[in-house]
PDB file of C-alpha atoms in Angstrom:
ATOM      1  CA  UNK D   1     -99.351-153.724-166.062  1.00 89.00           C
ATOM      2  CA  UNK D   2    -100.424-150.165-165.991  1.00 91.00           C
ATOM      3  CA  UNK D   3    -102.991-148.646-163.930  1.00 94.00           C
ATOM      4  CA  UNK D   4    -104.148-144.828-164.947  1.00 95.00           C
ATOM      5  CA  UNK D   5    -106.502-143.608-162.094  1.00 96.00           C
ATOM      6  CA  UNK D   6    -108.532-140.801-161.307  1.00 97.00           C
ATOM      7  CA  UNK D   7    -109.505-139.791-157.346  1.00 96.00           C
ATOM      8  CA  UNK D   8    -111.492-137.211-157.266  1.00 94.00           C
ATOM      9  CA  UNK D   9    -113.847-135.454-154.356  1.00 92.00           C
ATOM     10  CA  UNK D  10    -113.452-132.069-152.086  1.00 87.00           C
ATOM     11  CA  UNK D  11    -110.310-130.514-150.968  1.00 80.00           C
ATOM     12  CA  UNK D  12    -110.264-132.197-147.258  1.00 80.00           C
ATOM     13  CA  UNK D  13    -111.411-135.694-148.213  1.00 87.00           C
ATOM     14  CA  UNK D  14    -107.368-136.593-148.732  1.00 86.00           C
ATOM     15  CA  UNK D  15    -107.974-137.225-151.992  1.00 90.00           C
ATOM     16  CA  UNK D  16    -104.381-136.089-153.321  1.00 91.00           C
ATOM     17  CA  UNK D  17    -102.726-137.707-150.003  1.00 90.00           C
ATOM     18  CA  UNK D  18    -104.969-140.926-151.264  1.00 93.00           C
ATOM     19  CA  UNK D  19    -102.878-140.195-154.391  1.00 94.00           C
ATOM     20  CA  UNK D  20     -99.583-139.215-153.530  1.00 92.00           C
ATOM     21  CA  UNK D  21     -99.938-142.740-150.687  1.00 92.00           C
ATOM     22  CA  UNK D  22    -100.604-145.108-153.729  1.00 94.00           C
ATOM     23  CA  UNK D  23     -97.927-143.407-155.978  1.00 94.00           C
ATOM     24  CA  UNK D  24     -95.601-143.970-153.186  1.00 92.00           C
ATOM     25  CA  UNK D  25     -97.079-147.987-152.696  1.00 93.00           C
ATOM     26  CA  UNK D  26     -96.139-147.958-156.251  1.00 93.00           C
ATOM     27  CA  UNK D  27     -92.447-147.198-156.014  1.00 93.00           C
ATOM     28  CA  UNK D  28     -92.206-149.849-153.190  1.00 91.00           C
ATOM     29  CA  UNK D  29     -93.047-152.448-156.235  1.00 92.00           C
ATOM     30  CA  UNK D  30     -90.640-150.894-158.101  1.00 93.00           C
ATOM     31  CA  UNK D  31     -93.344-149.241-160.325  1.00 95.00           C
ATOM     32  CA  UNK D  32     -92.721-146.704-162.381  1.00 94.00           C
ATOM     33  CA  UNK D  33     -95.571-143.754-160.889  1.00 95.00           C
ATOM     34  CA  UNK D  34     -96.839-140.392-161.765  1.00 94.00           C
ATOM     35  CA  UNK D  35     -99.050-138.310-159.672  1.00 94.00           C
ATOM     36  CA  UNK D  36    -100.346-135.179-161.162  1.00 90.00           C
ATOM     37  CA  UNK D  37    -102.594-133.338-158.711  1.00 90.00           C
ATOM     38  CA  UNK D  38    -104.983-130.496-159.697  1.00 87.00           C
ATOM     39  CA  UNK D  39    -107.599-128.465-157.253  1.00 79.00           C
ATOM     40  CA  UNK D  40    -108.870-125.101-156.946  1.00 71.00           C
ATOM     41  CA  UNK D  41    -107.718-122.015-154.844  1.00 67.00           C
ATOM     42  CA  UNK D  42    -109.560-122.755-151.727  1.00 59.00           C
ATOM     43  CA  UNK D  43    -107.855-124.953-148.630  1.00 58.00           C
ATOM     44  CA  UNK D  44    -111.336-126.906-147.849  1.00 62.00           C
ATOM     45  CA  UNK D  45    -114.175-127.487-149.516  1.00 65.00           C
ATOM     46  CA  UNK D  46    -113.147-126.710-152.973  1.00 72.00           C
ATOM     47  CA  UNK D  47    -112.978-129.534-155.616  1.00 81.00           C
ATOM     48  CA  UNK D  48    -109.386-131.772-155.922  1.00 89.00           C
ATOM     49  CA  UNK D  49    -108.565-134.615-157.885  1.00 92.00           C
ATOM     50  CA  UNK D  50    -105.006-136.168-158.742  1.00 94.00           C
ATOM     51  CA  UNK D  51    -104.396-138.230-161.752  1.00 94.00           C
ATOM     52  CA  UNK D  52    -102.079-141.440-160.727  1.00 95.00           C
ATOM     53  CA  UNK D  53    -100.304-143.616-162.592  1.00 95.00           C
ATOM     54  CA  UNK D  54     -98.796-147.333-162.189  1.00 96.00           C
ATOM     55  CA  UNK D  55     -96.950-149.199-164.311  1.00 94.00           C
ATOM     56  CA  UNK D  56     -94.429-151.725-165.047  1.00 92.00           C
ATOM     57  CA  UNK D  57     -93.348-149.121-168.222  1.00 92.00           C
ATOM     58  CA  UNK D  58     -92.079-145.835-168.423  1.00 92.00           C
ATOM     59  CA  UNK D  59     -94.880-143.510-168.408  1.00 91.00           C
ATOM     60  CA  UNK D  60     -94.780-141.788-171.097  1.00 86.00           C
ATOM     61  CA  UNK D  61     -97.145-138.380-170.270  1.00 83.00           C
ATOM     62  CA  UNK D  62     -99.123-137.690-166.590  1.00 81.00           C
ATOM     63  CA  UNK D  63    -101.719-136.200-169.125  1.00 84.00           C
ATOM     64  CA  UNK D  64    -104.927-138.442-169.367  1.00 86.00           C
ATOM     65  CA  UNK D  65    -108.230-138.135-170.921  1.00 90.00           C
ATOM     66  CA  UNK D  66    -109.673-141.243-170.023  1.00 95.00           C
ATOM     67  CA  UNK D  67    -109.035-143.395-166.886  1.00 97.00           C
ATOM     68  CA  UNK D  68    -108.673-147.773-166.482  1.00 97.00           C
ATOM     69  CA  UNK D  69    -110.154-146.542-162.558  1.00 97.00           C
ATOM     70  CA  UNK D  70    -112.008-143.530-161.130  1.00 97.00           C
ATOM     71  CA  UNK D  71    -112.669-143.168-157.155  1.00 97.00           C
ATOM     72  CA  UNK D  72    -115.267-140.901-156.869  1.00 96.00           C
ATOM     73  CA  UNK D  73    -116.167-139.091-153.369  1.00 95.00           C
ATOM     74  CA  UNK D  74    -118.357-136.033-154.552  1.00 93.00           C
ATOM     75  CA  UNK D  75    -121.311-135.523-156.914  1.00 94.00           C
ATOM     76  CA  UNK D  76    -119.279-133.110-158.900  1.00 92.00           C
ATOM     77  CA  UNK D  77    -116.505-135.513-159.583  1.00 93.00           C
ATOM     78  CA  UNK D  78    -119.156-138.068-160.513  1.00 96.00           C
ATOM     79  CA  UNK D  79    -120.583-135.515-163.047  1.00 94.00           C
ATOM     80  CA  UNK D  80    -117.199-134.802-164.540  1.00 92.00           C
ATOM     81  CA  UNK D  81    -115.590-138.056-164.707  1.00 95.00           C
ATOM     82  CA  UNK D  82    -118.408-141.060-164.702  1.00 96.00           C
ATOM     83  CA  UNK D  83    -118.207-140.718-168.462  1.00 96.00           C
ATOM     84  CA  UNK D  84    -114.104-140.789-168.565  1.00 96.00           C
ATOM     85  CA  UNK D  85    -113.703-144.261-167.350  1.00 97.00           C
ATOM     86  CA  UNK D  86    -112.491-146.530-170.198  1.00 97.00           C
ATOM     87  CA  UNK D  87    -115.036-149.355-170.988  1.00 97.00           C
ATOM     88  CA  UNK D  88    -114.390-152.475-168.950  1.00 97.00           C
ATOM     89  CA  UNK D  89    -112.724-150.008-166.788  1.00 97.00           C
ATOM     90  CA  UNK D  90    -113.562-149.581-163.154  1.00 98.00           C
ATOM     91  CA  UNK D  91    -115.606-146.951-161.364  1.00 98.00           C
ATOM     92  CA  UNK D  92    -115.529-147.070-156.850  1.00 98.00           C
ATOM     93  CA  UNK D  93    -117.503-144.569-154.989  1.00 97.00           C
ATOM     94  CA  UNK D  94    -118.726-143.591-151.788  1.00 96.00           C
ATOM     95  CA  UNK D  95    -122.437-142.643-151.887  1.00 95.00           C
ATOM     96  CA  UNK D  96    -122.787-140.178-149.402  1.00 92.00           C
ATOM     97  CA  UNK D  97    -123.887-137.183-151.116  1.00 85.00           C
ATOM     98  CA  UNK D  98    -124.366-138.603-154.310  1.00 93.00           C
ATOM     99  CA  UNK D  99    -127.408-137.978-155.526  1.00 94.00           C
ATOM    100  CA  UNK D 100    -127.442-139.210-159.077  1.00 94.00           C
ATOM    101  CA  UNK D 101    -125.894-142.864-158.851  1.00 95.00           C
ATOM    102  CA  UNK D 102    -123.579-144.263-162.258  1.00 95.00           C
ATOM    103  CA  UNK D 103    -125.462-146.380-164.205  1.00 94.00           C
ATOM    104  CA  UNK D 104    -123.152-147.521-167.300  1.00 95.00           C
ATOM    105  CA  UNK D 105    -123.062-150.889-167.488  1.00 96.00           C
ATOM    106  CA  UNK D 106    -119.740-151.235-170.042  1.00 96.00           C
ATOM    107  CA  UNK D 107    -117.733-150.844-166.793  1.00 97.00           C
ATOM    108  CA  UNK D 108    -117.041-152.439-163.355  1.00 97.00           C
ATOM    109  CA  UNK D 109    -119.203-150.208-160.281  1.00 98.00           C
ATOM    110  CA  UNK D 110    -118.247-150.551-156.862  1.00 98.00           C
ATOM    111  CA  UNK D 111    -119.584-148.445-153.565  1.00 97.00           C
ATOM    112  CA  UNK D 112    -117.890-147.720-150.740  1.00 96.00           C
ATOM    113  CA  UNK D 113    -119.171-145.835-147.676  1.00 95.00           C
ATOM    114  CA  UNK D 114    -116.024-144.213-146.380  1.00 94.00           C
ATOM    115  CA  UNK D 115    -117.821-141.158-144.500  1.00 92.00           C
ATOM    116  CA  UNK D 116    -120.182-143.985-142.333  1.00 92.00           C
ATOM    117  CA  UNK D 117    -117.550-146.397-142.107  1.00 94.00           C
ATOM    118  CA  UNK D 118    -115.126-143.547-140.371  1.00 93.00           C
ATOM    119  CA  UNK D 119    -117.344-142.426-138.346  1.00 91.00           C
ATOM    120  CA  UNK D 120    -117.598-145.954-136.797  1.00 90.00           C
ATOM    121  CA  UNK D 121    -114.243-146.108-136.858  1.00 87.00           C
ATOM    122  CA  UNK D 122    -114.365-142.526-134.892  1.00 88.00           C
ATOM    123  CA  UNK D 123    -112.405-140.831-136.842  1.00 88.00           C
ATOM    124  CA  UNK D 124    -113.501-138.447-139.846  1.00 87.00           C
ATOM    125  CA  UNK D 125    -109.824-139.052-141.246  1.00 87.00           C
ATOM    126  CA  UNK D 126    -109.553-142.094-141.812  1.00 91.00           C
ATOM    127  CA  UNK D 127    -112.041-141.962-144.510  1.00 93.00           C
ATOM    128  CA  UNK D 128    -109.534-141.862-147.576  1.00 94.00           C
ATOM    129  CA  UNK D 129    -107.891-145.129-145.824  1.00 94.00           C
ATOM    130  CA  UNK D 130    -111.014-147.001-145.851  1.00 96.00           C
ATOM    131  CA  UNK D 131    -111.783-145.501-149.540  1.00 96.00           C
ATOM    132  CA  UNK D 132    -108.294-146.679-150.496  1.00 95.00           C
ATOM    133  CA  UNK D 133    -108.929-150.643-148.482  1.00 96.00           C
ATOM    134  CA  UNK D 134    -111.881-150.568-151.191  1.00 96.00           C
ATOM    135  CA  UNK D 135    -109.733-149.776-154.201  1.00 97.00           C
ATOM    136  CA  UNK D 136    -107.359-152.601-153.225  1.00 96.00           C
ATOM    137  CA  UNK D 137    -110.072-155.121-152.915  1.00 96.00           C
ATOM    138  CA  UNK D 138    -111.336-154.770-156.338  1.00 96.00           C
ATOM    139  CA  UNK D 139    -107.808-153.845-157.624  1.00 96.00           C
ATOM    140  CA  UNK D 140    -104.607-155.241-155.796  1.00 94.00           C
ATOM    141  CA  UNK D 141    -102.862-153.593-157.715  1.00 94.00           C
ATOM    142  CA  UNK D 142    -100.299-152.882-154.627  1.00 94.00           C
ATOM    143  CA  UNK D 143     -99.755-154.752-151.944  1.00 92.00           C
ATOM    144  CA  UNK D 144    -100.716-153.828-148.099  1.00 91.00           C
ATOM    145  CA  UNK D 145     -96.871-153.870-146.940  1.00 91.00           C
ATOM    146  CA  UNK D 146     -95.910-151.712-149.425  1.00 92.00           C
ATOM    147  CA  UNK D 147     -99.076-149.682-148.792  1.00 92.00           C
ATOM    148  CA  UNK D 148     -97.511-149.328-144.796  1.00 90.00           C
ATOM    149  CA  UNK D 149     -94.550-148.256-146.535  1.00 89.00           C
ATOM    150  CA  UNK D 150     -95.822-145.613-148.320  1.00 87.00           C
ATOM    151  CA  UNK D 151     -97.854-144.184-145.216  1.00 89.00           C
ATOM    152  CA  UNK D 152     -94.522-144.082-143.772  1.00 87.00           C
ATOM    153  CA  UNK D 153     -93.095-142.529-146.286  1.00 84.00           C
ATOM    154  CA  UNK D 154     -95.762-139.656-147.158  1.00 83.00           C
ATOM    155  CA  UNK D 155     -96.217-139.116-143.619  1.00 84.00           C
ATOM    156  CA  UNK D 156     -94.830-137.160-141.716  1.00 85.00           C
ATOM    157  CA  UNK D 157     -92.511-138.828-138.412  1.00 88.00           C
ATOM    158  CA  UNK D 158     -94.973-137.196-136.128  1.00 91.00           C
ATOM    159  CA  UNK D 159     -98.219-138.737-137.953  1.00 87.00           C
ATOM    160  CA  UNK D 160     -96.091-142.628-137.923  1.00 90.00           C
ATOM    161  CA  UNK D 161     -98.306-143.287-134.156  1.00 89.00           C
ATOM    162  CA  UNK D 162    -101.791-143.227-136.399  1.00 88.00           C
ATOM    163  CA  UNK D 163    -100.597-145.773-138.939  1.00 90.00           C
ATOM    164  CA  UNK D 164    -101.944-148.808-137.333  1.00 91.00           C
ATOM    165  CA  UNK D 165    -104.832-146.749-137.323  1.00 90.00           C
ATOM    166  CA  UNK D 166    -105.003-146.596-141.240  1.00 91.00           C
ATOM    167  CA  UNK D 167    -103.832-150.158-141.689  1.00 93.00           C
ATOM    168  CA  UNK D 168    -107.103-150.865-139.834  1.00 92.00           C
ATOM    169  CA  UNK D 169    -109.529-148.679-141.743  1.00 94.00           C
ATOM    170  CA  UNK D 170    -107.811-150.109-145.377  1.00 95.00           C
ATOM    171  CA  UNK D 171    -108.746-153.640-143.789  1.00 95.00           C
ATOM    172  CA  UNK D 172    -112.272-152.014-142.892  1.00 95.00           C
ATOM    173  CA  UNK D 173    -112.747-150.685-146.467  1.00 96.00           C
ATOM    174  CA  UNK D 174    -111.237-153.944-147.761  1.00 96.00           C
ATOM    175  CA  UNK D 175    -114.273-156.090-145.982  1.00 96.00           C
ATOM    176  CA  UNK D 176    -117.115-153.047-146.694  1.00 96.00           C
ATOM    177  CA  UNK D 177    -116.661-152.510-150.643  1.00 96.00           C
ATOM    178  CA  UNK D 178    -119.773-153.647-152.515  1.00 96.00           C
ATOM    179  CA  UNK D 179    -120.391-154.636-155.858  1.00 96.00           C
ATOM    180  CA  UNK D 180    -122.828-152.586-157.800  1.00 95.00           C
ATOM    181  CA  UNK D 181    -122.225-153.611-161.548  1.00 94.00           C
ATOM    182  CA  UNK D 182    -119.803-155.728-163.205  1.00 93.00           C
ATOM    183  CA  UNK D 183    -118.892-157.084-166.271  1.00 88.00           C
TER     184      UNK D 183
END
């Protein structure tokens, strides 16, 4: 098994925490992992992505072109990346802001919507969590205990008091993911 994958959105979203939490689910499974972020200069609001990696093989380069999955949170991301994702690959995004919606049909389309779904949950932050309970739905490619341990093991001690909190908005993403488009 190997799993190349693309997250992608603002700075702020947690898309390279998203990242750096699977890479660490990863290594609980004894996976070999790679996680390659890239963003711009600015703290917030600038765009981020991180390029992760899972696979039962070394990994031979972090360097990708194209991408088996793509989690897309921003219209820029979509823009940049709807066309990267391998056919019969997978594509999971949460529509708010999107304004121009993926429409290939030689991959798998899932949507997700994090931002309404944390706000239910009351908490703008758990939005990556919920994202991520999506990606696991359509792709278990990691399982949830090892998905705890990785929260544990990216966050910091201070931060371990909210993850029953994330547990709970992976489960909500889990149950919320829909199925645009597959194959």
């Amino acid at each position: 098994m190997t799993e190349e994958i693309i997250i992608a959105g603002f700075g702020g979203q947690g898309v390279l925490s998203m990242g750096k939490i699977l890479a660490y689910s990863g290594i609980m499974q004894n996976q070999e992992v790679s996680w390659m972020p890239s963003y711009g200069p600015e703290m917030r609001g600038g765009t981020a992505n991180v390029t992760v990696i899972l696979s039962d093989d070394r990994i031979s380069s972090p360097v990708l072109k194209k991408f088996d999955t793509a989690i897309i949170l921003n219209q820029q991301s979509m823009d940049k990346f709807v066309n990267e994702v391998k056919p019969g690959g997978t594509l999971l995004y949460d529509p708010n802001g999107i304004t121009h919606h993926p429409e290939r049909k030689d991959i798998n389309i899932y949507r997700i919507p994090g931002a309404a779904l944390a706000a239910e949950l009351g908490n703008p932050q758990t939005f990556n969590m919920i994202i991520m309970g999506g990606f696991l739905k359509v792709k278990p490619i990691v399982l949830l205990e090892n998905v705890k341990k990785g929260l544990e093991k990216s966050l910091p001690e201070r931060h371990h008091k909210l993850i029953p909190l994330n547990i709970e908005a992976i489960q909500k993403g889990s149950d919320s993911v829909e199925t645009v488009h597959t194959l």
